[in-house]
Amino acid sequence: MGSEMCIRDRCITDAPSDVRYMWSEDDAVRSILAVPVMTSRDVFGVLKVTSNTPQAFDQDDVRLLETLSSQLGVALKNAQLFDTEQRRVRQLERVNHLSIAITAQLDVNANLHLGAEAMTTIFGVDTCGIAVTGYGFHEQPYLAFYTNHAIAPDSPLSFQLPLRQLADIELDDSRTFDVATSDKRLDQVRDILLRHHIDRLVLTPLISAGRHIGVIAMDISTLQDAFGYGDMTLLETVARLLSQVLENARLYRCLLYTSDAADE
C-alpha cells in the first residue's frame, strides 16, 4: 500500500489519480476515505478506510466515519487529560516528600542536593543544577548538581551546567531558553551548553526577601512534551520552597552568631 497522506479535512479520493497517495501499478487500492481524528484543534491522527473498488465511498460513508472519528477524538482527549492529571498528582506527591525532607534539617548543601535530585524525578529531566550565590554570610557559592548521565569521577561539579555563570543571569521569573538563539544573556555559557548537547534550558530564580540569591537550572532538551505552564508553575513553587528553607537556615545561623557574640 502507498504511503500515508497528510489529512486535515475529510477526503474521498481516487487513489491512482491523487498525488498525495504514492500509488503504483501493483497497488490494489482504488478508493480511499480518510477523516482526521481531532483532539481540540489538533490533528491527532487519521481514520482511513480503503477499497479495491473504484469510487467505493459515498456521503453516507463520510458521515459514518466522521461520527466514529469524533467519538475517537473525544476518547483520546479524555485519555490525555487523565494522563496529565495522574502525572500532576505524582508530581505533587514528590514535591510534598521533598518539602518534608528539606524542612526537617538546616544543612544547606544537603537540602540543595536533595532538591536537584528530586527535580529530575518531578519533571522527568536528566540534569538539574542549583546555584546559590547571594546567601549573605557565605563567601563561596553553594552549588548542587544532579544528573542521570554517567560522568567521569574527576569531572567538575558543573560538568554540564555552568552553574556559577547561570546564577549571574538576572531573572524576574522563570524562563525557557533555546540555547542556540541570540539571547545575549546566554553569551558566556552558550558554547559550553551546546558542547554538552543542551539545546533547551529552563531557569528559575531563587528569591529571598526580595533579593536574587541564586538559580535553578534544568536541561529540558530531551523532554518529549513541552515544558508547559503547569510545569513552570510547579517549578516556581519548588523554588519558593527552597528559598524559604535557605532563609530559615540563614536566620538560624545569624541567631547562633548573635548568641555566640553575646556569650563572649
PDB file of N, CA, C and O in Angstrom, residues 84-120:
ATOM      1  N   THR A  84      -2.519  13.439  32.083  1.00  0.00           N
ATOM      2  CA  THR A  84      -1.967  14.687  32.598  1.00  0.00           C
ATOM      3  C   THR A  84      -2.291  14.856  34.072  1.00  0.00           C
ATOM      4  O   THR A  84      -1.439  15.257  34.878  1.00  0.00           O
ATOM      5  N   GLU A  85      -3.538  14.527  34.446  1.00  0.00           N
ATOM      6  CA  GLU A  85      -3.955  14.651  35.839  1.00  0.00           C
ATOM      7  C   GLU A  85      -3.169  13.700  36.739  1.00  0.00           C
ATOM      8  O   GLU A  85      -2.720  14.075  37.830  1.00  0.00           O
ATOM      9  N   GLN A  86      -2.996  12.463  36.270  1.00  0.00           N
ATOM     10  CA  GLN A  86      -2.252  11.492  37.065  1.00  0.00           C
ATOM     11  C   GLN A  86      -0.792  11.901  37.214  1.00  0.00           C
ATOM     12  O   GLN A  86      -0.182  11.743  38.280  1.00  0.00           O
ATOM     13  N   ARG A  87      -0.233  12.452  36.150  1.00  0.00           N
ATOM     14  CA  ARG A  87       1.157  12.928  36.209  1.00  0.00           C
ATOM     15  C   ARG A  87       1.284  14.065  37.214  1.00  0.00           C
ATOM     16  O   ARG A  87       2.237  14.115  38.000  1.00  0.00           O
ATOM     17  N   ARG A  88       0.297  14.984  37.224  1.00  0.00           N
ATOM     18  CA  ARG A  88       0.353  16.104  38.161  1.00  0.00           C
ATOM     19  C   ARG A  88       0.222  15.611  39.605  1.00  0.00           C
ATOM     20  O   ARG A  88       0.901  16.136  40.503  1.00  0.00           O
ATOM     21  N   VAL A  89      -0.610  14.605  39.829  1.00  0.00           N
ATOM     22  CA  VAL A  89      -0.745  14.047  41.183  1.00  0.00           C
ATOM     23  C   VAL A  89       0.585  13.475  41.647  1.00  0.00           C
ATOM     24  O   VAL A  89       1.016  13.702  42.784  1.00  0.00           O
ATOM     25  N   ARG A  90       1.262  12.736  40.752  1.00  0.00           N
ATOM     26  CA  ARG A  90       2.568  12.158  41.118  1.00  0.00           C
ATOM     27  C   ARG A  90       3.586  13.262  41.391  1.00  0.00           C
ATOM     28  O   ARG A  90       4.400  13.155  42.325  1.00  0.00           O
ATOM     29  N   GLN A  91       3.560  14.321  40.597  1.00  0.00           N
ATOM     30  CA  GLN A  91       4.487  15.428  40.815  1.00  0.00           C
ATOM     31  C   GLN A  91       4.253  16.079  42.173  1.00  0.00           C
ATOM     32  O   GLN A  91       5.206  16.357  42.913  1.00  0.00           O
ATOM     33  N   LEU A  92       2.996  16.319  42.519  1.00  0.00           N
ATOM     34  CA  LEU A  92       2.681  16.971  43.790  1.00  0.00           C
ATOM     35  C   LEU A  92       3.072  16.088  44.969  1.00  0.00           C
ATOM     36  O   LEU A  92       3.526  16.595  46.004  1.00  0.00           O
ATOM     37  N   GLU A  93       2.915  14.778  44.819  1.00  0.00           N
ATOM     38  CA  GLU A  93       3.342  13.866  45.888  1.00  0.00           C
ATOM     39  C   GLU A  93       4.849  13.967  46.104  1.00  0.00           C
ATOM     40  O   GLU A  93       5.326  13.988  47.246  1.00  0.00           O
ATOM     41  N   ARG A  94       5.607  14.047  45.013  1.00  0.00           N
ATOM     42  CA  ARG A  94       7.057  14.135  45.129  1.00  0.00           C
ATOM     43  C   ARG A  94       7.486  15.477  45.700  1.00  0.00           C
ATOM     44  O   ARG A  94       8.468  15.563  46.456  1.00  0.00           O
ATOM     45  N   VAL A  95       6.772  16.555  45.322  1.00  0.00           N
ATOM     46  CA  VAL A  95       7.068  17.862  45.907  1.00  0.00           C
ATOM     47  C   VAL A  95       6.799  17.833  47.408  1.00  0.00           C
ATOM     48  O   VAL A  95       7.566  18.392  48.207  1.00  0.00           O
ATOM     49  N   ASN A  96       5.731  17.173  47.810  1.00  0.00           N
ATOM     50  CA  ASN A  96       5.417  17.063  49.227  1.00  0.00           C
ATOM     51  C   ASN A  96       6.500  16.298  49.980  1.00  0.00           C
ATOM     52  O   ASN A  96       6.915  16.695  51.077  1.00  0.00           O
ATOM     53  N   HIS A  97       6.991  15.216  49.390  1.00  0.00           N
ATOM     54  CA  HIS A  97       8.079  14.450  50.012  1.00  0.00           C
ATOM     55  C   HIS A  97       9.338  15.304  50.137  1.00  0.00           C
ATOM     56  O   HIS A  97      10.033  15.262  51.165  1.00  0.00           O
ATOM     57  N   LEU A  98       9.623  16.087  49.092  1.00  0.00           N
ATOM     58  CA  LEU A  98      10.786  16.978  49.134  1.00  0.00           C
ATOM     59  C   LEU A  98      10.621  18.019  50.235  1.00  0.00           C
ATOM     60  O   LEU A  98      11.566  18.296  50.980  1.00  0.00           O
ATOM     61  N   SER A  99       9.424  18.578  50.348  1.00  0.00           N
ATOM     62  CA  SER A  99       9.162  19.586  51.363  1.00  0.00           C
ATOM     63  C   SER A  99       9.416  19.033  52.762  1.00  0.00           C
ATOM     64  O   SER A  99      10.055  19.691  53.594  1.00  0.00           O
ATOM     65  N   ILE A 100       8.941  17.829  53.021  1.00  0.00           N
ATOM     66  CA  ILE A 100       9.147  17.207  54.332  1.00  0.00           C
ATOM     67  C   ILE A 100      10.630  17.001  54.609  1.00  0.00           C
ATOM     68  O   ILE A 100      11.125  17.258  55.710  1.00  0.00           O
ATOM     69  N   ALA A 101      11.365  16.554  53.583  1.00  0.00           N
ATOM     70  CA  ALA A 101      12.787  16.229  53.769  1.00  0.00           C
ATOM     71  C   ALA A 101      13.621  17.472  54.041  1.00  0.00           C
ATOM     72  O   ALA A 101      14.490  17.467  54.931  1.00  0.00           O
ATOM     73  N   ILE A 102      13.386  18.567  53.307  1.00  0.00           N
ATOM     74  CA  ILE A 102      14.271  19.721  53.430  1.00  0.00           C
ATOM     75  C   ILE A 102      13.875  20.654  54.564  1.00  0.00           C
ATOM     76  O   ILE A 102      14.690  21.487  54.982  1.00  0.00           O
ATOM     77  N   THR A 103      12.639  20.539  55.043  1.00  0.00           N
ATOM     78  CA  THR A 103      12.266  21.359  56.206  1.00  0.00           C
ATOM     79  C   THR A 103      12.615  20.674  57.522  1.00  0.00           C
ATOM     80  O   THR A 103      12.492  21.280  58.589  1.00  0.00           O
ATOM     81  N   ALA A 104      13.074  19.435  57.432  1.00  0.00           N
ATOM     82  CA  ALA A 104      13.443  18.699  58.650  1.00  0.00           C
ATOM     83  C   ALA A 104      14.882  18.948  59.057  1.00  0.00           C
ATOM     84  O   ALA A 104      15.339  18.439  60.075  1.00  0.00           O
ATOM     85  N   GLN A 105      15.636  19.721  58.252  1.00  0.00           N
ATOM     86  CA  GLN A 105      17.040  19.965  58.568  1.00  0.00           C
ATOM     87  C   GLN A 105      17.433  21.355  58.089  1.00  0.00           C
ATOM     88  O   GLN A 105      16.718  21.978  57.295  1.00  0.00           O
ATOM     89  N   LEU A 106      18.597  21.820  58.521  1.00  0.00           N
ATOM     90  CA  LEU A 106      19.079  23.152  58.152  1.00  0.00           C
ATOM     91  C   LEU A 106      20.405  23.094  57.410  1.00  0.00           C
ATOM     92  O   LEU A 106      21.086  24.112  57.270  1.00  0.00           O
ATOM     93  N   ASP A 107      20.772  21.915  56.922  1.00  0.00           N
ATOM     94  CA  ASP A 107      22.013  21.736  56.173  1.00  0.00           C
ATOM     95  C   ASP A 107      21.775  22.204  54.734  1.00  0.00           C
ATOM     96  O   ASP A 107      21.082  21.549  53.956  1.00  0.00           O
ATOM     97  N   VAL A 108      22.359  23.349  54.387  1.00  0.00           N
ATOM     98  CA  VAL A 108      22.110  23.953  53.076  1.00  0.00           C
ATOM     99  C   VAL A 108      22.573  23.049  51.945  1.00  0.00           C
ATOM    100  O   VAL A 108      21.831  22.809  50.979  1.00  0.00           O
ATOM    101  N   ASN A 109      23.800  22.542  52.022  1.00  0.00           N
ATOM    102  CA  ASN A 109      24.316  21.680  50.956  1.00  0.00           C
ATOM    103  C   ASN A 109      23.435  20.453  50.759  1.00  0.00           C
ATOM    104  O   ASN A 109      23.093  20.089  49.629  1.00  0.00           O
ATOM    105  N   ALA A 110      23.075  19.809  51.849  1.00  0.00           N
ATOM    106  CA  ALA A 110      22.253  18.604  51.759  1.00  0.00           C
ATOM    107  C   ALA A 110      20.897  18.918  51.150  1.00  0.00           C
ATOM    108  O   ALA A 110      20.393  18.162  50.295  1.00  0.00           O
ATOM    109  N   ASN A 111      20.291  20.025  51.544  1.00  0.00           N
ATOM    110  CA  ASN A 111      18.975  20.375  51.022  1.00  0.00           C
ATOM    111  C   ASN A 111      19.014  20.710  49.535  1.00  0.00           C
ATOM    112  O   ASN A 111      18.110  20.344  48.774  1.00  0.00           O
ATOM    113  N   LEU A 112      20.065  21.400  49.106  1.00  0.00           N
ATOM    114  CA  LEU A 112      20.167  21.736  47.692  1.00  0.00           C
ATOM    115  C   LEU A 112      20.371  20.476  46.846  1.00  0.00           C
ATOM    116  O   LEU A 112      19.813  20.360  45.750  1.00  0.00           O
ATOM    117  N   HIS A 113      21.163  19.539  47.334  1.00  0.00           N
ATOM    118  CA  HIS A 113      21.359  18.296  46.592  1.00  0.00           C
ATOM    119  C   HIS A 113      20.075  17.464  46.563  1.00  0.00           C
ATOM    120  O   HIS A 113      19.757  16.837  45.542  1.00  0.00           O
ATOM    121  N   LEU A 114      19.344  17.452  47.675  1.00  0.00           N
ATOM    122  CA  LEU A 114      18.043  16.778  47.677  1.00  0.00           C
ATOM    123  C   LEU A 114      17.111  17.419  46.648  1.00  0.00           C
ATOM    124  O   LEU A 114      16.390  16.721  45.918  1.00  0.00           O
ATOM    125  N   GLY A 115      17.134  18.752  46.590  1.00  0.00           N
ATOM    126  CA  GLY A 115      16.278  19.460  45.639  1.00  0.00           C
ATOM    127  C   GLY A 115      16.639  19.167  44.195  1.00  0.00           C
ATOM    128  O   GLY A 115      15.766  18.923  43.356  1.00  0.00           O
ATOM    129  N   ALA A 116      17.935  19.176  43.874  1.00  0.00           N
ATOM    130  CA  ALA A 116      18.373  18.913  42.500  1.00  0.00           C
ATOM    131  C   ALA A 116      17.993  17.509  42.060  1.00  0.00           C
ATOM    132  O   ALA A 116      17.503  17.297  40.941  1.00  0.00           O
ATOM    133  N   GLU A 117      18.202  16.542  42.944  1.00  0.00           N
ATOM    134  CA  GLU A 117      17.855  15.158  42.596  1.00  0.00           C
ATOM    135  C   GLU A 117      16.345  14.993  42.448  1.00  0.00           C
ATOM    136  O   GLU A 117      15.861  14.347  41.515  1.00  0.00           O
ATOM    137  N   ALA A 118      15.591  15.594  43.370  1.00  0.00           N
ATOM    138  CA  ALA A 118      14.133  15.449  43.332  1.00  0.00           C
ATOM    139  C   ALA A 118      13.549  16.043  42.063  1.00  0.00           C
ATOM    140  O   ALA A 118      12.615  15.483  41.477  1.00  0.00           O
ATOM    141  N   MET A 119      14.097  17.159  41.603  1.00  0.00           N
ATOM    142  CA  MET A 119      13.521  17.812  40.430  1.00  0.00           C
ATOM    143  C   MET A 119      13.726  17.024  39.144  1.00  0.00           C
ATOM    144  O   MET A 119      12.923  17.132  38.211  1.00  0.00           O
ATOM    145  N   THR A 120      14.792  16.226  39.067  1.00  0.00           N
ATOM    146  CA  THR A 120      14.931  15.368  37.886  1.00  0.00           C
ATOM    147  C   THR A 120      13.804  14.346  37.836  1.00  0.00           C
ATOM    148  O   THR A 120      13.334  13.972  36.745  1.00  0.00           O
TER     149      THR A 120
END
